[in-house]
C-alpha positions as semicolon CSV with decimal commas, in nm:
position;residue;x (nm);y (nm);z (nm)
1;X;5,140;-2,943;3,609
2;X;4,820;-2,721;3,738
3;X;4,768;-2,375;3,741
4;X;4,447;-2,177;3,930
5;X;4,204;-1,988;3,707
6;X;4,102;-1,702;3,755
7;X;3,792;-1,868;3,976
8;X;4,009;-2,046;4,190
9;X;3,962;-2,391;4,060
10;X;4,220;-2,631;3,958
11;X;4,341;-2,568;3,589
12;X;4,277;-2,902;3,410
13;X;4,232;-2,985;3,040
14;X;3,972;-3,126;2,883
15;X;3,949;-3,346;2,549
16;X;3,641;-3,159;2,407
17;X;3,449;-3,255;2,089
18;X;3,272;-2,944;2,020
19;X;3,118;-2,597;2,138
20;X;2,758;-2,565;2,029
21;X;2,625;-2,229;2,114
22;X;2,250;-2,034;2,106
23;X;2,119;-2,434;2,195
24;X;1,741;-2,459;2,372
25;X;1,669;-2,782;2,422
26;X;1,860;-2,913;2,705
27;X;1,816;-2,739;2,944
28;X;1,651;-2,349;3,044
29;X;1,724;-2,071;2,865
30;X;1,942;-1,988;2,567
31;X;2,254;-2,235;2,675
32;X;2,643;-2,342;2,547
33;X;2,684;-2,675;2,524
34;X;3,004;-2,823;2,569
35;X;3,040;-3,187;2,449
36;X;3,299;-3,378;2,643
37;X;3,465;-3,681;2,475
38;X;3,430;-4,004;2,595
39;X;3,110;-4,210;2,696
40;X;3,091;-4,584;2,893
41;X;2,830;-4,657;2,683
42;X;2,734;-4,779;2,289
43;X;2,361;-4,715;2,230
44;X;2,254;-4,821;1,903
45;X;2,114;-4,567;1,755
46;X;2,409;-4,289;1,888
47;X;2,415;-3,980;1,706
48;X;2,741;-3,859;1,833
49;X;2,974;-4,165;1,748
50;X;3,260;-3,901;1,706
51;X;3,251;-3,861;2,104
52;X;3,245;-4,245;2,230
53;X;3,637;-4,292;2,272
54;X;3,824;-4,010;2,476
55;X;4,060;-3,980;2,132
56;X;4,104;-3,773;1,867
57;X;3,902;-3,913;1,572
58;X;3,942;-3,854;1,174
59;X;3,696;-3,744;0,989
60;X;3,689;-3,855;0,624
61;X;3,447;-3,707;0,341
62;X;3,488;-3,951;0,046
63;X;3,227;-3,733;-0,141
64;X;3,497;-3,452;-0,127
65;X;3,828;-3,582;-0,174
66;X;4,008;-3,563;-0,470
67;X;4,304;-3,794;-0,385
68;X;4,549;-3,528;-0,399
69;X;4,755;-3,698;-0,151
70;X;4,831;-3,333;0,051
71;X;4,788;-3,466;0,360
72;X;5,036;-3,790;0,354
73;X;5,350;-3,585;0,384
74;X;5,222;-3,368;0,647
75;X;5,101;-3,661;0,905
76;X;5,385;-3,750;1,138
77;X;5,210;-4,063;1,199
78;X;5,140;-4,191;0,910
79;X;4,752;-4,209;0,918
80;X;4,686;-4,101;0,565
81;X;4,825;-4,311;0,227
82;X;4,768;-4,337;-0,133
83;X;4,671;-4,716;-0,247
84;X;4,952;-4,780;-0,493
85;X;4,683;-5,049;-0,655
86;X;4,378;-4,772;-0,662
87;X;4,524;-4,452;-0,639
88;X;4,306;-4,346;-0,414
89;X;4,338;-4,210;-0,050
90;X;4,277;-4,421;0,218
91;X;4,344;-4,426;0,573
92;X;4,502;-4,674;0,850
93;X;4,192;-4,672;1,112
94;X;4,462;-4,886;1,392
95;X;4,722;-4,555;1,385
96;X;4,612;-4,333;1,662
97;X;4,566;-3,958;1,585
98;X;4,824;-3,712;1,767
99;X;4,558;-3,444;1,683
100;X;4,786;-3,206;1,560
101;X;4,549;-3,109;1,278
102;X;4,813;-3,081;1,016
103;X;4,609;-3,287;0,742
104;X;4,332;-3,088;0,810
105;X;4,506;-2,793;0,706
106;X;4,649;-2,921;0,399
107;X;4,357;-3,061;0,244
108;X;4,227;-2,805;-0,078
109;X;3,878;-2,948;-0,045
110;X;3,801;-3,010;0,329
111;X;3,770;-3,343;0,340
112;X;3,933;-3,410;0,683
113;X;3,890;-3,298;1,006
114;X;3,984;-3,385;1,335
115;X;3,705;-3,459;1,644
116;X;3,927;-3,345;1,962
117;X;4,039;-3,057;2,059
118;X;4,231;-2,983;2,398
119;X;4,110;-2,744;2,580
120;X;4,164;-2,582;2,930
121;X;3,942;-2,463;3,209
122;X;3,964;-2,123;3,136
123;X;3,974;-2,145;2,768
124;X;3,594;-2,293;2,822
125;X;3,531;-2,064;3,064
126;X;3,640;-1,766;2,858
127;X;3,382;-1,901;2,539
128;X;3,128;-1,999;2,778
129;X;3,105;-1,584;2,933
130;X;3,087;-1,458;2,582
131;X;2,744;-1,514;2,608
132;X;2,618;-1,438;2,950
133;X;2,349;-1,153;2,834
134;X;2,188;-1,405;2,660
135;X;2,219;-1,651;2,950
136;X;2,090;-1,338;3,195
137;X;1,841;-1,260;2,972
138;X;1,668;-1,612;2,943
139;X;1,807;-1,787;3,242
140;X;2,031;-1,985;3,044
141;X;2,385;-2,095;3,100
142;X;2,572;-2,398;3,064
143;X;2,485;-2,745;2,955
144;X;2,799;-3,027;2,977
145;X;2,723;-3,329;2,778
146;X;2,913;-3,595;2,543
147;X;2,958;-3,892;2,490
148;X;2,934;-3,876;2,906
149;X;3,070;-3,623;3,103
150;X;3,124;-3,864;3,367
151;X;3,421;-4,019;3,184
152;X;3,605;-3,644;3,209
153;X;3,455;-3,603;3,588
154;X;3,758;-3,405;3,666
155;X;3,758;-3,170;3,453
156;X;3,386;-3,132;3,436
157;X;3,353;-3,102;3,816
158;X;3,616;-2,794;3,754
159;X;3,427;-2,627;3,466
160;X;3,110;-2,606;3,688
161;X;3,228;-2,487;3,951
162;X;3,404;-2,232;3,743
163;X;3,075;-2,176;3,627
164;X;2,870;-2,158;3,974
165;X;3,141;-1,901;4,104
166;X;3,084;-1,686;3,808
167;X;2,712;-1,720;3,825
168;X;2,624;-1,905;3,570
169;X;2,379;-2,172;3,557
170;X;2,476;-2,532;3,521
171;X;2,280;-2,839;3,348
172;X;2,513;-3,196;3,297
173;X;2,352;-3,433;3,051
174;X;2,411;-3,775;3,121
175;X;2,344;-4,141;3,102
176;X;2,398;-4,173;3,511
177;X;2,665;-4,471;3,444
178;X;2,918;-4,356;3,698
179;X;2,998;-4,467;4,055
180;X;2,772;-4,286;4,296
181;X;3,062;-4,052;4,439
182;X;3,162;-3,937;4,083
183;X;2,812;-3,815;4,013
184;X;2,750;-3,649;4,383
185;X;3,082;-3,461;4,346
186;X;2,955;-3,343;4,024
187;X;2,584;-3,245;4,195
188;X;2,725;-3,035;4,387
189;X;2,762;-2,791;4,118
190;X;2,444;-2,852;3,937
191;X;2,136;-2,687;3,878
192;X;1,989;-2,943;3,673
193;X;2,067;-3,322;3,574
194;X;1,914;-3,430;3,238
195;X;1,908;-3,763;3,279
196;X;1,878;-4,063;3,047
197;X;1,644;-4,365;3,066
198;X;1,711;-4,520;2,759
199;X;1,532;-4,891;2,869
200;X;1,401;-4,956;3,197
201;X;1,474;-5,391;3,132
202;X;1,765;-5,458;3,262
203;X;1,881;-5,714;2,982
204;X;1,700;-5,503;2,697
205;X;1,924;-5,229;2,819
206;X;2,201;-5,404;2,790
207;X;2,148;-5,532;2,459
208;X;2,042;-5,179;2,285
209;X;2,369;-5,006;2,542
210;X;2,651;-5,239;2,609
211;X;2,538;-5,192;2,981
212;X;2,341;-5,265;3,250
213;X;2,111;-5,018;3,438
214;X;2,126;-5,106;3,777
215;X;2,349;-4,854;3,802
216;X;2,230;-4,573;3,664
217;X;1,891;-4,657;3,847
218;X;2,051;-4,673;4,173
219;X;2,252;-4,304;4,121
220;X;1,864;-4,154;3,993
221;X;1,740;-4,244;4,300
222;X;2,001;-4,103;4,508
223;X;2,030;-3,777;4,300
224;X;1,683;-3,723;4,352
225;X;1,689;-3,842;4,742
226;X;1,934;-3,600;4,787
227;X;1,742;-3,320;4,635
228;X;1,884;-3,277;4,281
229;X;1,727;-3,135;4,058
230;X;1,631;-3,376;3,769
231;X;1,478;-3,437;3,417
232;X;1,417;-3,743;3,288
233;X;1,480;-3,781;2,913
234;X;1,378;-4,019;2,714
235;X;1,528;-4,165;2,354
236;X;1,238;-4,353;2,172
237;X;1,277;-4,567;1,885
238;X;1,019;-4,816;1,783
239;X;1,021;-5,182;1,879
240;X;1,333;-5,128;2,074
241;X;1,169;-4,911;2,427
242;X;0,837;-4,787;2,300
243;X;0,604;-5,010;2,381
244;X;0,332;-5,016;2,621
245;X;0,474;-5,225;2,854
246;X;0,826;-5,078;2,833
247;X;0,656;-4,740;2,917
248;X;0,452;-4,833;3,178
249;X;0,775;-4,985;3,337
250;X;0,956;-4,651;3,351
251;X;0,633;-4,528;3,501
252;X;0,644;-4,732;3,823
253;X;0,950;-4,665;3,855
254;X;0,908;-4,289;3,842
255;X;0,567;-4,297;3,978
256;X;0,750;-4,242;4,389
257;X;0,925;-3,987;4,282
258;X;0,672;-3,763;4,056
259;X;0,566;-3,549;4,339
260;X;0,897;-3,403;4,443
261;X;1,005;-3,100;4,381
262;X;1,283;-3,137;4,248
263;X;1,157;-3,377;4,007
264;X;1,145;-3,176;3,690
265;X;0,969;-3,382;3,447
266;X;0,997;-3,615;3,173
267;X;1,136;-3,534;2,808
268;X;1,036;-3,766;2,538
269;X;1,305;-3,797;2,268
270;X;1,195;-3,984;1,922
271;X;1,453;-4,124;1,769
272;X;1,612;-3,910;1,422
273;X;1,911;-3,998;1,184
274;X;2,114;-3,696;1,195
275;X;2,424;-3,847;1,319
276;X;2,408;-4,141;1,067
277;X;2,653;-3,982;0,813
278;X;2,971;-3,926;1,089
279;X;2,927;-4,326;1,119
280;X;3,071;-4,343;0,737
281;X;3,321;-4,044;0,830
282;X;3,483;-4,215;1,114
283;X;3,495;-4,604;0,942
284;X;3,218;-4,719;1,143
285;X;2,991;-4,961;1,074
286;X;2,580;-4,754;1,133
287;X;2,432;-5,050;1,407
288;X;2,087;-5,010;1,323
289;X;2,187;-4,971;0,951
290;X;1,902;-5,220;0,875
291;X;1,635;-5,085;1,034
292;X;1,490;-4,888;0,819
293;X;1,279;-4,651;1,026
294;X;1,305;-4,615;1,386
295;X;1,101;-4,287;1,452
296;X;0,788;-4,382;1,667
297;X;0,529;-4,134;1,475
298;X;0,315;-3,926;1,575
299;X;0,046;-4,107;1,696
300;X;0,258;-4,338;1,879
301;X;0,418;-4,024;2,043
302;X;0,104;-3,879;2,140
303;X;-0,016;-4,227;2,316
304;X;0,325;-4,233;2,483
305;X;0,252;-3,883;2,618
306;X;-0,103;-3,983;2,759
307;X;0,028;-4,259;2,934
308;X;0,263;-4,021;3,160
309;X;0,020;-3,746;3,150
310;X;-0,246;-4,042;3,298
311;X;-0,038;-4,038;3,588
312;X;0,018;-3,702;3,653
313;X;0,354;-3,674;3,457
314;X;0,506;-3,343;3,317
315;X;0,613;-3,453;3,002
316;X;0,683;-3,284;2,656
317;X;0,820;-3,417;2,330
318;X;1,106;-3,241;2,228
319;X;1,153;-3,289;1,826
320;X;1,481;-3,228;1,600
């Protein structure tokens, strides 16, 4: 069943992973970003493995458990158990969370918590306004990103134009996997797309993404055709997209498009490790677990830069 909001667009819900406020990095401004569950793709080095499936997700701190066994009773699944061999808690990974939260509650030492939380239009509407003098102030607003917003296009396309009529400003971040008429029906209601290039190869991205790129390629082009505006952004880890020849790759392929106006750039993203510990939370195996340092440094960021800057790029590194 739908309802209107109070802007006129269709009530939907969402399955959101979290609300990260006072951000200024993606995009201008002071911004909210809402991360939408869900994302087509499995990079490698993902920091936000919590948001890949559109599901809730249990989150498990070893480290803080104290096998109390609180939470068993209270699941009406039965996700949670205590190993009659060990005596210690454990928890059945193939049961799928209800996300009703209720072992979250009941653990004494916050060792659980659930990634998901339902949420509808206006509820992210309603947390997105409570900071519009800081959006009117900066000429922030709104940045939608995931996992992939794409997967939630629905929704999304509601909460932006929820957005637009309340006049806020609107940035999607996204890896551009999506049919074409998904991501124009988005556009519409977007002041900026911060878009990925994550390996301009076709079979290299692949390998490091689970997908191809010809689509994503093909939508880039037609969002900047059309007159979108777009930033390019850039994950680099070394010996996987950084090197010269990779780089000078995504520069002929950007090179047609660098003196549009609505082409806003290029952000350069070196690789970091924050997201490494949710991988051990959620019962996931880290993929580049034996790579021991995949942070281009400095130097290699700085050569990087000259190469766009050669060609008359904007281009910035933007550093965690």
């Amino acid at each position: 069943m739908s309802n209107n909001t109070k802007t006129g667009s269709i009530e939907r819900k969402a399955l959101i992973a979290n609300v990260q406020k006072y951000n200024m990095h993606d995009g201008p401004g002071v911004r909210t970003l809402v991360f939408f569950k869900g994302c087509p793709l499995r990079c490698k080095w993902c920091s936000n493995p919590e948001s890949l499936e559109k599901k809730y997700n249990v989150m498990y701190k070893r480290s803080a458990c104290i096998d109390c066994g609180a939470c068993v009773p209270v699941c009406p699944v039965g996700i949670h158990f205590i190993s009659k061999a060990t005596g210690i808690h454990e928890i059945n990974r193939e049961i799928e969370c209800i996300g009703c939260r209720k072992c979250e509650k009941a653990c004494p030492e916050s060792a659980l918590s659930i990634s998901g939380e339902l949420k509808t239009i206006s509820e992210l509407l309603e947390i997105i306004e409570e900071d519009r003098m800081f959006y009117d102030l900066s000429g922030g607003g709104v940045t939608v990103g995931g996992g992939d917003p794409m997967l939630q296009h629905d929704a999304v396309t509601n909460l932006l134009a929820a957005c637009k009529q309340n006049g806020i400003n609107t940035a999607v971040e996204t890896s551009g996997y999506a049919r074409t008429e998904v991501l124009l029906k988005i556009a519409e209601f977007t002041d900026l797309f911060l878009y990925d290039i994550k390996q301009i190869d076709t079979q290299k991205h692949n390998e490091l993404t689970g997908v191809r790129n010809d689509q994503i390629l093909k939508n880039l082009t037609e969002l900047i055709h059309r007159r979108y505006n777009v930033k390019i952004r850039m994950p680099l880890l070394k010996g996987l997209n950084d090197s010269p020849k990779e780089i000078q790759g995504v520069i002929d392929f950007l090179l047609p498009f660098r003196d549009c106006k609505n082409f806003k750039g290029i952000d350069l993203l070196p690789y970091h490790k924050l997201g490494v510990n949710k991988y051990n939370q959620l019962g996931m195996d880290y993929p580049l677990e034996e790579v021991p340092d995949s942070s281009p440094d400095s130097e290699a960021l700085k050569k990087i830069e000259a190469m766009f800057k050669e060609h008359n790029f904007q281009v910035q590194i933007l550093s965690h």
